[in-house]
PDB file of C-alpha atoms in Angstrom:
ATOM      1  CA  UNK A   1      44.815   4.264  23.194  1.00 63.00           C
ATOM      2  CA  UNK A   2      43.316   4.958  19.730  1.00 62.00           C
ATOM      3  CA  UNK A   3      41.190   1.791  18.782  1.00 77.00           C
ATOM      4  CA  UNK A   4      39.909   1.211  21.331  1.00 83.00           C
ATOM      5  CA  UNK A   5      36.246   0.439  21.968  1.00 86.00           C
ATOM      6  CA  UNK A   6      33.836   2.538  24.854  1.00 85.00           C
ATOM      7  CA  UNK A   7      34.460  -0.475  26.502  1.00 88.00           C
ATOM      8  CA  UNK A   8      37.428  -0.465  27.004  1.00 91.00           C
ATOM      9  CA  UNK A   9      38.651   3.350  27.631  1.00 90.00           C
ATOM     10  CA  UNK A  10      35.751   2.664  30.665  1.00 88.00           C
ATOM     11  CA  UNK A  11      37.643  -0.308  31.866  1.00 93.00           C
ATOM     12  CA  UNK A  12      40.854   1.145  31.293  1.00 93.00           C
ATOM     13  CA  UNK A  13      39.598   4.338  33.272  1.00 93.00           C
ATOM     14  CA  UNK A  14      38.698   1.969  36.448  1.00 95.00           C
ATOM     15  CA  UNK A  15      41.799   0.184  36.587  1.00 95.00           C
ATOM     16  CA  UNK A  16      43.609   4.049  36.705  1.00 95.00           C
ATOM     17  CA  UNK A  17      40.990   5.286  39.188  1.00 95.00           C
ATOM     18  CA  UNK A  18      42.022   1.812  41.032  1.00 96.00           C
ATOM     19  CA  UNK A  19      45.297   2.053  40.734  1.00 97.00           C
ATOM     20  CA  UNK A  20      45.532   5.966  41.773  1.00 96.00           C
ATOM     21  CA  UNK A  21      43.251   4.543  44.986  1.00 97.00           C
ATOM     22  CA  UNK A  22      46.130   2.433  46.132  1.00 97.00           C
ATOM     23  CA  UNK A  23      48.630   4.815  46.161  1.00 96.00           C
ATOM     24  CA  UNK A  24      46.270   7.156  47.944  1.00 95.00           C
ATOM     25  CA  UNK A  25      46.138   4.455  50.580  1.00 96.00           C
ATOM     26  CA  UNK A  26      49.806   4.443  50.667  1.00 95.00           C
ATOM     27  CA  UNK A  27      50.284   8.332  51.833  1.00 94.00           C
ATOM     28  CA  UNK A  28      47.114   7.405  53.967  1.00 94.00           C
ATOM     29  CA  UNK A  29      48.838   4.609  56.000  1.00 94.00           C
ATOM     30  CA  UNK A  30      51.806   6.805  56.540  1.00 92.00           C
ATOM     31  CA  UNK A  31      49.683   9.791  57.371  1.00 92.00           C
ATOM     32  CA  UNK A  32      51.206  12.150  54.685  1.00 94.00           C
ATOM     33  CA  UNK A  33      49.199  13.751  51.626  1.00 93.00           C
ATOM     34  CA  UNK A  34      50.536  14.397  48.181  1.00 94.00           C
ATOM     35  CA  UNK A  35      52.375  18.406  49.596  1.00 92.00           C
ATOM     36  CA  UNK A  36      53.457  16.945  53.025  1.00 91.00           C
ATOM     37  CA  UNK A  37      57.760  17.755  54.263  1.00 91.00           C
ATOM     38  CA  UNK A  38      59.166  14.127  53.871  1.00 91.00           C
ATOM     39  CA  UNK A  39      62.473  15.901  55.344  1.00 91.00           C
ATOM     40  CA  UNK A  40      62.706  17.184  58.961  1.00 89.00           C
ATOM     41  CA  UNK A  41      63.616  20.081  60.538  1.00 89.00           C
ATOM     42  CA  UNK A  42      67.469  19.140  59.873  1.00 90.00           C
ATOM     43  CA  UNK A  43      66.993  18.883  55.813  1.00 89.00           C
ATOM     44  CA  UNK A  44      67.107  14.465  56.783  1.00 92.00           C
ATOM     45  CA  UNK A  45      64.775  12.120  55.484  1.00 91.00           C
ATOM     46  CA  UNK A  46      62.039  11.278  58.510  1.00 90.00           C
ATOM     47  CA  UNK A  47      62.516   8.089  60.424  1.00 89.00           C
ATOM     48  CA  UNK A  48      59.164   7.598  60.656  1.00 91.00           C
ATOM     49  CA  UNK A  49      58.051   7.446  57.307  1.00 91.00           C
ATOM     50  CA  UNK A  50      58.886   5.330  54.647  1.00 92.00           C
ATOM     51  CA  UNK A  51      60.211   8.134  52.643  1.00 92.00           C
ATOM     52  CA  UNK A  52      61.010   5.798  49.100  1.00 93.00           C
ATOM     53  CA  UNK A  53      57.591   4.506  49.110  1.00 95.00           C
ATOM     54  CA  UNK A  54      56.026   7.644  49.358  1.00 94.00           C
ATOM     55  CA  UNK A  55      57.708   9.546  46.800  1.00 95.00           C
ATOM     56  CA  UNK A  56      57.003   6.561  44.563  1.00 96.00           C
ATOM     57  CA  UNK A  57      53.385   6.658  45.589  1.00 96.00           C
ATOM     58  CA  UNK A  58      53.237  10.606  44.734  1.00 96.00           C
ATOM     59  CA  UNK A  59      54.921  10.142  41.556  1.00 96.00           C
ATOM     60  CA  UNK A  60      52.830   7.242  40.440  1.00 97.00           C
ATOM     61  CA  UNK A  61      49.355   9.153  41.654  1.00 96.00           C
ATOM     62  CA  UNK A  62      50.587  12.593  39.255  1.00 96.00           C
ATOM     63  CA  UNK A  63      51.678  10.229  36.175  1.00 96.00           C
ATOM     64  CA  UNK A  64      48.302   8.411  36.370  1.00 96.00           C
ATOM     65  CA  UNK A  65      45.954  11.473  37.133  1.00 95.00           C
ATOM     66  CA  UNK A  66      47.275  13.100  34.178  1.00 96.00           C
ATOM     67  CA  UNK A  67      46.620  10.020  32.220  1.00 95.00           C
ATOM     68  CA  UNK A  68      43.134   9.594  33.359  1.00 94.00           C
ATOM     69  CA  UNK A  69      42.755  13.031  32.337  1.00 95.00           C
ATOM     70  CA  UNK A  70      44.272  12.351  28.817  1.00 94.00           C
ATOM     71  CA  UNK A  71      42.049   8.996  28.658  1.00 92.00           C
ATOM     72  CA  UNK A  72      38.557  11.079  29.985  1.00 93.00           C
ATOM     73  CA  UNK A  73      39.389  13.694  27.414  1.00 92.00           C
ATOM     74  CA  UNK A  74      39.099  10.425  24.902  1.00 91.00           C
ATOM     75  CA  UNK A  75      36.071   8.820  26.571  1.00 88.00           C
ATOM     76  CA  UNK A  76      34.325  12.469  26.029  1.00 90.00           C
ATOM     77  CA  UNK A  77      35.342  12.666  22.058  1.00 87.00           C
ATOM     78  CA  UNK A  78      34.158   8.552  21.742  1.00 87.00           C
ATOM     79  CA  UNK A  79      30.562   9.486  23.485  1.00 86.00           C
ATOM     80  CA  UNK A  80      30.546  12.504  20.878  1.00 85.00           C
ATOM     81  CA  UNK A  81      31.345  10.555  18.486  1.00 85.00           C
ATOM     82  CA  UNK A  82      28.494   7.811  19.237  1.00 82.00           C
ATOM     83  CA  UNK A  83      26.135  10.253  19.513  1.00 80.00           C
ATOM     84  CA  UNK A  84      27.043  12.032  16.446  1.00 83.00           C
ATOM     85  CA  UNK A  85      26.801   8.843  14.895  1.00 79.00           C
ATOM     86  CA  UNK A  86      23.003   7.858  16.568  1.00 77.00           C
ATOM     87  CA  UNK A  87      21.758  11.348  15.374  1.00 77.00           C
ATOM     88  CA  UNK A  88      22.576  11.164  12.081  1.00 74.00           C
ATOM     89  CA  UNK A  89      21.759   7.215  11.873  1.00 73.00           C
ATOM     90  CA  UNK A  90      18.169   8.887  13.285  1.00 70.00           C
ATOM     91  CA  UNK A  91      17.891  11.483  10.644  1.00 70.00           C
ATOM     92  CA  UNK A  92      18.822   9.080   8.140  1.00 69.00           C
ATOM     93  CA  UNK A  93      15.889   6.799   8.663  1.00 69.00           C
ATOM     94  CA  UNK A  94      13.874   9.618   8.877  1.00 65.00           C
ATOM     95  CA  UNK A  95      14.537  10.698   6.011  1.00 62.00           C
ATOM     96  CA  UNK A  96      14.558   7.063   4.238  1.00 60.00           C
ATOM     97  CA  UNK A  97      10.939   6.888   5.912  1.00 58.00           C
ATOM     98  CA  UNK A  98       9.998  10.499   4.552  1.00 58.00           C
ATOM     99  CA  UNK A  99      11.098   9.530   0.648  1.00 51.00           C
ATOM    100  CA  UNK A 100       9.037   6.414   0.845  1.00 60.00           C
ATOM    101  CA  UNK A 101       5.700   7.299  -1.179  1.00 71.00           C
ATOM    102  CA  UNK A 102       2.736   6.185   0.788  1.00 83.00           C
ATOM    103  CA  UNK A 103      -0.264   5.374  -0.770  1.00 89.00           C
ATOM    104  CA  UNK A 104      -3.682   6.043   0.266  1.00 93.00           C
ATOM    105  CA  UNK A 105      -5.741   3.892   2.356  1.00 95.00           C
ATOM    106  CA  UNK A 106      -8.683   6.056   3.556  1.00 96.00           C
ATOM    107  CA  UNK A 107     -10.503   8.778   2.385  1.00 96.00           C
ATOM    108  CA  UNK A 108     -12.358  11.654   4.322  1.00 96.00           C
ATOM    109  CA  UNK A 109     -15.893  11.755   3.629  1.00 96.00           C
ATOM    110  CA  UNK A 110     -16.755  13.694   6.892  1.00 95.00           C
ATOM    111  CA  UNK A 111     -15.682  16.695   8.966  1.00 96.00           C
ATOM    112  CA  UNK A 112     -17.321  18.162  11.531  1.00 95.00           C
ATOM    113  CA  UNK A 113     -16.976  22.214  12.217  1.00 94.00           C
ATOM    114  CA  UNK A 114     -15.832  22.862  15.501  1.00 94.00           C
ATOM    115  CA  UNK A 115     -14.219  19.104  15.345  1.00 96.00           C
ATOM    116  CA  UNK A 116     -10.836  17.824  16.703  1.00 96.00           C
ATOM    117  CA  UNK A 117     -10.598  16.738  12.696  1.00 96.00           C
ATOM    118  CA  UNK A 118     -11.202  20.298  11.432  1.00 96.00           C
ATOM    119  CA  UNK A 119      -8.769  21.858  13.876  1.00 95.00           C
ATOM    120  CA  UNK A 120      -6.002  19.518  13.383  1.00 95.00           C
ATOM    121  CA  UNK A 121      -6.721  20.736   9.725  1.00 96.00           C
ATOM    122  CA  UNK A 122      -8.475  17.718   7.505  1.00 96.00           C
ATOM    123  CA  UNK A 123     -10.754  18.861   5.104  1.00 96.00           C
ATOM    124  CA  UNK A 124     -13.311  16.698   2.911  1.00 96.00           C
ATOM    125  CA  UNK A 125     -11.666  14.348   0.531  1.00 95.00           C
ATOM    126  CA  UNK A 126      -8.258  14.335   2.058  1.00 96.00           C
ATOM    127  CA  UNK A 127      -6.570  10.990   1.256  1.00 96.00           C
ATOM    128  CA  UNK A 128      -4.791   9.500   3.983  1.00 95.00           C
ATOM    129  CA  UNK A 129      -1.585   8.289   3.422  1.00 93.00           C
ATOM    130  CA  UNK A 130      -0.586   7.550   7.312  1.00 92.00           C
ATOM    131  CA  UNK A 131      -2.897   7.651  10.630  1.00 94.00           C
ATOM    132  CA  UNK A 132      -0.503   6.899  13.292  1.00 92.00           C
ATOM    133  CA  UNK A 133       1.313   3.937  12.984  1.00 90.00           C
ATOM    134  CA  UNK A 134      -0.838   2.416  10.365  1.00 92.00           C
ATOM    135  CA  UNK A 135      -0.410   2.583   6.598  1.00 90.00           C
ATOM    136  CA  UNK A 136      -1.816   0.955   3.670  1.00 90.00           C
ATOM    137  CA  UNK A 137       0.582  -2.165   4.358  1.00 88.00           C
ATOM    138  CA  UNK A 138      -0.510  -2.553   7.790  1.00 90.00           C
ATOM    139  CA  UNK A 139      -3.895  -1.781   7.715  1.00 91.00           C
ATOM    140  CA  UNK A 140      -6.777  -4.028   8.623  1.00 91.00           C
ATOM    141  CA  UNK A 141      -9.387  -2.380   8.668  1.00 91.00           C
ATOM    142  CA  UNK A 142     -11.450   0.700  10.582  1.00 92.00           C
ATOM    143  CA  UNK A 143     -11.533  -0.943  13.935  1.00 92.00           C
ATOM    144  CA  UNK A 144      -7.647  -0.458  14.388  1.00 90.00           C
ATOM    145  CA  UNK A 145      -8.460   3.299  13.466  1.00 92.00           C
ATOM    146  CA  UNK A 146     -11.197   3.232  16.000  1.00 90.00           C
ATOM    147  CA  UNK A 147      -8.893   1.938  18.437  1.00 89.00           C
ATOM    148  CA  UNK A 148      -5.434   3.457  18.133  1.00 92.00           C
ATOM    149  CA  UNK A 149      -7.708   7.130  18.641  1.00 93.00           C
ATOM    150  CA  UNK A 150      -9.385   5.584  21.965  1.00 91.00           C
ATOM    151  CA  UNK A 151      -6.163   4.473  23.267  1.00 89.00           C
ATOM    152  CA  UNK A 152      -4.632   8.232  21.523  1.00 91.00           C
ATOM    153  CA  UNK A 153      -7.450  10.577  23.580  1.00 92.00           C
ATOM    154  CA  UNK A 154      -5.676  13.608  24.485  1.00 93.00           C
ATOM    155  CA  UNK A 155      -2.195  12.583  22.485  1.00 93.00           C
ATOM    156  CA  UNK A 156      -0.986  13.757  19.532  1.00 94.00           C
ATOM    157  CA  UNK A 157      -1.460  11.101  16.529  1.00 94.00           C
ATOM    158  CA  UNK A 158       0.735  12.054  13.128  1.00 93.00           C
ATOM    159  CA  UNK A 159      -2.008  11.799  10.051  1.00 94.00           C
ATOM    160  CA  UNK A 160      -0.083  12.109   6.810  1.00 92.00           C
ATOM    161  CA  UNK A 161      -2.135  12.916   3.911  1.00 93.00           C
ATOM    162  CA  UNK A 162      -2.554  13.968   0.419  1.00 93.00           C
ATOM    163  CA  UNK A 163      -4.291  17.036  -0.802  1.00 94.00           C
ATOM    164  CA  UNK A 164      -4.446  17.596  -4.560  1.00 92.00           C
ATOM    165  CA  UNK A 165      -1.441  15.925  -4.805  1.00 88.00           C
ATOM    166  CA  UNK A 166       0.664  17.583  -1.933  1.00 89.00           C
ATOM    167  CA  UNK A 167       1.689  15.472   0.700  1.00 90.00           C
ATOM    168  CA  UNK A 168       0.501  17.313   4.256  1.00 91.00           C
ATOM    169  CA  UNK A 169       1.430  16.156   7.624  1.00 92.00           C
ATOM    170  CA  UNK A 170      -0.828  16.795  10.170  1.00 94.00           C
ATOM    171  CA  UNK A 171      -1.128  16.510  14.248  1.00 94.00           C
ATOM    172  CA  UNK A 172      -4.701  15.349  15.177  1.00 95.00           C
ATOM    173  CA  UNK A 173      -5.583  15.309  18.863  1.00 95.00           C
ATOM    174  CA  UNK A 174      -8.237  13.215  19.727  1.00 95.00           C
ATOM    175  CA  UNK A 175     -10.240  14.660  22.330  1.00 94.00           C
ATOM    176  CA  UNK A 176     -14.049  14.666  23.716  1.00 94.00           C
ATOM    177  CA  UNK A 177     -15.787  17.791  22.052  1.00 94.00           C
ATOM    178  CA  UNK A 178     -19.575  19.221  21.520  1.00 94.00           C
ATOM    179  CA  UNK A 179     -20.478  16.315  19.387  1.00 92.00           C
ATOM    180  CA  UNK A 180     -19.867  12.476  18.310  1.00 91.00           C
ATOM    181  CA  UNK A 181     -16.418  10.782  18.775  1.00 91.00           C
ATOM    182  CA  UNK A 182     -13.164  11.918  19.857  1.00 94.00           C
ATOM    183  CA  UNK A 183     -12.145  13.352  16.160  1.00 95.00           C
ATOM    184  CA  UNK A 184     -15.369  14.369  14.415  1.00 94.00           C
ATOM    185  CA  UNK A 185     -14.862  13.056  11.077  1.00 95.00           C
ATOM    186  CA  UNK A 186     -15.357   9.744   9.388  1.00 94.00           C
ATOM    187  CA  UNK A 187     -13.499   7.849   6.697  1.00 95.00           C
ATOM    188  CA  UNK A 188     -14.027   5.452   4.049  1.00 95.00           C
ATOM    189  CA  UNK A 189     -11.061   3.135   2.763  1.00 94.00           C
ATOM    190  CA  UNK A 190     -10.235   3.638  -0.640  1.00 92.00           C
ATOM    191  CA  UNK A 191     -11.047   0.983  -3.218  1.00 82.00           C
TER     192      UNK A 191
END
């Protein structure tokens, strides 16, 4: 069954399970299971079963067990497979994301001590590359800062920035403290 899409080693897999469910009925109509004597006490084929059927039932319910096995053991390698491919899809866009350079779009002029800011690790003059999900090509101006940390209070926001030239990333909580705002620091955008 190589070639095969997820799609259709599932539908395959129904059509056994359905399949191995009507020759289950089978032995269930004639009140036998798949170990059951067929013969009776005199080594003859019972009267009162429908002995051919049966055996044809049993067969057909071994033959397609082991090939739903065979086809699960399939299904399990394509789901590994997919997710193989979804992580490293993943890490590739991270990484694509990571290599792009992002410029500066705000600069901190402020930081309180004690601060959300100063514990998440921003220091005066850090150029911010990335608050969140806004970067210089999305942002519009300090209100969306202002309100992607009031909608952020008590989550983690990702603030990339750059510090003599070293790119830092840093996880800023915004959170009510001592003193003004829910970071303690304040920004200018960079002309």
């Amino acid at each position: 069954m190589a070639g095969l899409s997820i799609e259709q080693l599932i539908a395959k897999k129904k059509d056994f399970e359905t399949e191995i469910q009507f020759n289950c009925n089978i032995l269930s109509k004639n009140g036998v299971g798949m170990s059951e004597d067929l013969i009776d006490s005199e080594g003859f084929p019972r009267a009162d079963l429908d002995v051919g059927l049966i055996r044809n039932a049993r067969v057909k319910i071994i033959y397609l067990r082991n090939d739903l096995k065979n086809l699960m053991e399939e299904i399990e390698g394509k789901l590994h497979e997919i997710h193989q491919n979804y992580r490293s899809n993943k890490d590739l866009m991270e990484e694509k994301l990571s290599t792009l350079k992002l410029h500066p779009f705000l600069v901190v002029n402020r930081v309180d001590e004690g601060s959300p800011a100063e514990v998440a690790g921003l220091k005066l003059n850090d150029l911010i590359t990335q608050f969140g999900s806004i970067t210089k090509t999305n942002f519009t101006g300090l209100q969306a800062i202002g309100a992607l940390v009031e909608n952020s209070e008590q989550k983690e926001i990702v603030v990339c920035i750059e510090r003599n030239n070293t790119p830092i990333k840093l996880s800023l909580k915004p959170a009510v403290w001592s003193g003004k705002g829910l970071l303690g620091c304040n920004v200018l955008p960079v002309k």
